[in-house]
Every structure is written in structure tokens, then in C-alpha cells.
Amino acid sequence: MGAKKVFVTVGTTKFDKLIEEVSKDEVLEVLHSLGYTFVQFQVGTGDSNERKHPKIHIKYDRYFENFAQEIESSDLIISHAGAGTCLEVLKQHKPLIVVINEDLMDNHQIELAQQLAKDGYLQCCTPRTLKDTLLERKFLQFKQYPNPDPRLFSRYLDKCMGFEIK
């Protein structure tokens, strides 16, 4: 069995509190106790303050050409609450912890993250509660997000227009 990888992503914006929290020794120790040995940070436009850890290999990058491949190669994703990132991770059926950026003024992302958490697809927390969320281990028992049905909208539209549906 290879190294268990955590992918931490902030998307294209700045979310330094998420990077700082995961970089703390106490959080890295929890990740190590859960069997993770590699943490890949995607820091966007934020500060990376690169550091090392004796038990976990840590790598920092600003962006990735193939974001979906990074998700696919990871065993756990810790992410901001952006809809695109959440849906990409859920589509790949990977454990996801969404960390809410409490500093955003009009944080519409909270609603999506909280609903997906309520439905059992992911865990939701803040930077301050990330360590406890990891220790609870509930993120390991997530419901698989259903695959999309590309015909759903066209069937709905046909029904609205009064076309016969077969």
C-alpha cells in the first residue's frame, strides 16, 4: 500500500487560515495518527509559509493543471466551500471535509456546504474545529453522491411543454 495522501485546496482565492490550520503540528499529528503520510497543499493566491514535518511529507503548489487528477490521487480532501470543488470531489466519491471561510462577508458557500453535510455527503467545519472534525472520523463514513442523470432536465422540459414522454 502506498502513501495515504491528503489534498488541501483553497481554490483560486486566498484562504490562509485553512492552510495555517492544517499546517499546525497538532493537526499534522492527527493526520499521521489516521495513517496519512503526504499532504499536498494548493494555496492559490495565499501565503504558503512552507514548512516541514518529521512524519509527513508536505508539498505546496499554487495551482494544478489537472485538478481532477489531484483529487483522484488523494485519499482525503480538505477544501474551501466552493461549489465547483465540492461537486468535483463528490463526483469522484472521495472523503471530503469542507472548511468554511468565516471571514467572507457574503458567504453563500456556507449554505451549500451545510446542506451537503446534512445530507451525509461530506463533513463541514471551520478552521478552529478542523482538528476535532478529524478526530471524530465521521468523514470516513460518507454517503456516495449520486451520479448525474444528463436526461433529467430534458425530460422535465418535455413534461412542462406537454410533449409525450416515453
XYZ file of C-alpha atoms in Angstrom:
166
model
C 0.000 0.000 0.000
C 1.332 3.438 -0.962
C 1.360 6.673 0.946
C -2.043 7.947 2.042
C -2.477 11.428 0.646
C -4.415 14.454 1.874
C -5.149 17.167 -0.676
C -5.813 20.602 0.829
C -7.272 23.124 -1.611
C -8.343 26.750 -1.313
C -9.381 27.143 -4.941
C -8.301 30.255 -6.808
C -8.669 32.671 -3.909
C -6.950 33.255 -0.586
C -7.827 31.193 2.487
C -4.689 31.405 4.607
C -6.486 30.309 7.790
C -7.162 26.912 6.233
C -3.526 26.469 5.170
C -2.293 27.657 8.589
C -4.636 25.307 10.461
C -3.702 22.176 8.510
C -0.015 23.144 8.828
C -0.159 23.146 12.639
C 1.815 20.347 14.282
C -1.229 19.189 16.253
C -3.337 18.796 13.089
C -0.496 17.093 11.203
C -0.093 14.696 14.146
C -3.800 13.821 13.956
C -3.486 13.210 10.209
C -0.462 10.987 10.847
C -2.373 9.059 13.529
C -5.071 8.423 10.902
C -2.449 6.920 8.578
C -1.790 9.851 6.243
C 1.828 10.372 5.214
C 1.607 13.027 2.483
C -0.139 16.421 2.460
C -0.412 18.302 -0.832
C -1.387 21.968 -0.413
C -2.917 24.023 -3.214
C -2.545 27.549 -1.815
C -3.985 29.684 -4.629
C -3.026 33.337 -4.214
C -2.389 32.954 -0.484
C 0.776 32.708 1.570
C 2.312 29.264 1.769
C 4.758 29.690 4.688
C 6.233 26.366 3.669
C 7.223 24.098 6.499
C 8.406 20.582 7.157
C 7.187 17.808 9.445
C 9.171 14.764 10.609
C 6.414 12.220 9.875
C 4.527 13.724 6.930
C 5.836 14.763 3.526
C 4.440 18.223 2.714
C 4.295 19.876 -0.705
C 2.975 23.314 -1.678
C 1.755 24.456 -5.090
C -0.261 27.470 -6.230
C -2.393 25.732 -8.871
C -2.627 22.449 -10.784
C -3.154 21.887 -14.486
C -5.141 18.739 -13.798
C -7.145 19.464 -10.654
C -9.358 16.379 -11.085
C -6.261 14.157 -11.166
C -5.073 15.610 -7.836
C -8.424 14.720 -6.314
C -8.360 11.245 -7.840
C -4.898 10.521 -6.418
C -5.903 11.623 -2.903
C -7.433 9.665 -0.036
C -8.918 12.689 1.756
C -9.702 16.187 0.527
C -9.836 19.173 2.866
C -11.311 22.061 0.934
C -12.815 25.513 0.885
C -16.580 25.593 0.314
C -16.571 26.453 -3.397
C -19.354 24.693 -5.291
C -17.105 23.590 -8.158
C -14.563 21.971 -5.863
C -17.216 20.311 -3.695
C -19.007 18.808 -6.683
C -15.764 17.640 -8.329
C -14.727 15.810 -5.149
C -18.183 14.315 -4.590
C -18.312 13.167 -8.230
C -15.126 11.179 -7.583
C -16.575 9.660 -4.381
C -13.737 10.842 -2.148
C -13.994 11.702 1.571
C -14.391 15.466 1.871
C -14.070 17.896 4.751
C -15.265 21.372 3.782
C -13.819 24.198 5.848
C -15.958 27.335 5.939
C -14.175 30.657 5.465
C -15.820 32.729 8.187
C -14.046 35.893 7.002
C -16.079 36.181 3.805
C -18.722 38.917 4.052
C -21.486 37.348 1.940
C -20.674 33.692 2.403
C -23.178 31.964 0.128
C -20.939 28.894 0.141
C -21.984 28.048 3.704
C -25.495 27.086 2.591
C -24.284 24.544 0.033
C -21.702 23.039 2.389
C -24.157 22.767 5.273
C -26.829 21.147 3.096
C -24.374 18.614 1.651
C -23.189 17.854 5.203
C -26.781 17.469 6.422
C -27.396 15.041 3.547
C -24.372 12.977 4.650
C -22.087 13.602 1.660
C -19.316 15.475 3.500
C -18.191 16.907 6.818
C -18.328 20.640 7.391
C -16.302 22.669 9.904
C -14.398 25.907 10.471
C -10.627 26.277 10.734
C -10.953 26.250 14.541
C -12.911 22.986 14.590
C -10.919 21.104 11.925
C -8.826 19.112 14.400
C -11.945 17.899 16.241
C -13.634 17.045 12.938
C -10.650 14.881 12.004
C -10.650 13.188 15.412
C -14.362 12.334 15.091
C -13.553 10.355 11.912
C -17.104 10.800 10.563
C -15.639 11.876 7.210
C -14.704 8.228 6.648
C -18.389 7.220 6.598
C -19.824 9.481 3.907
C -22.699 8.721 1.542
C -21.718 8.449 -2.097
C -23.005 11.357 -4.136
C -25.293 10.114 -6.942
C -24.029 10.245 -10.493
C -25.779 12.919 -12.579
C -28.572 11.981 -14.971
C -27.995 14.046 -18.145
C -31.555 13.332 -19.356
C -33.260 14.683 -16.238
C -33.602 18.291 -17.412
C -34.745 17.409 -20.928
C -37.420 15.062 -19.517
C -38.596 17.813 -17.180
C -38.714 20.335 -20.033
C -40.620 17.891 -22.253
C -43.167 17.389 -19.480
C -43.581 21.162 -18.996
C -44.089 21.653 -22.741
C -46.705 18.897 -22.898
C -44.701 16.540 -25.086
C -45.358 12.860 -24.775
C -42.705 11.176 -22.668
C -41.820 7.592 -23.446
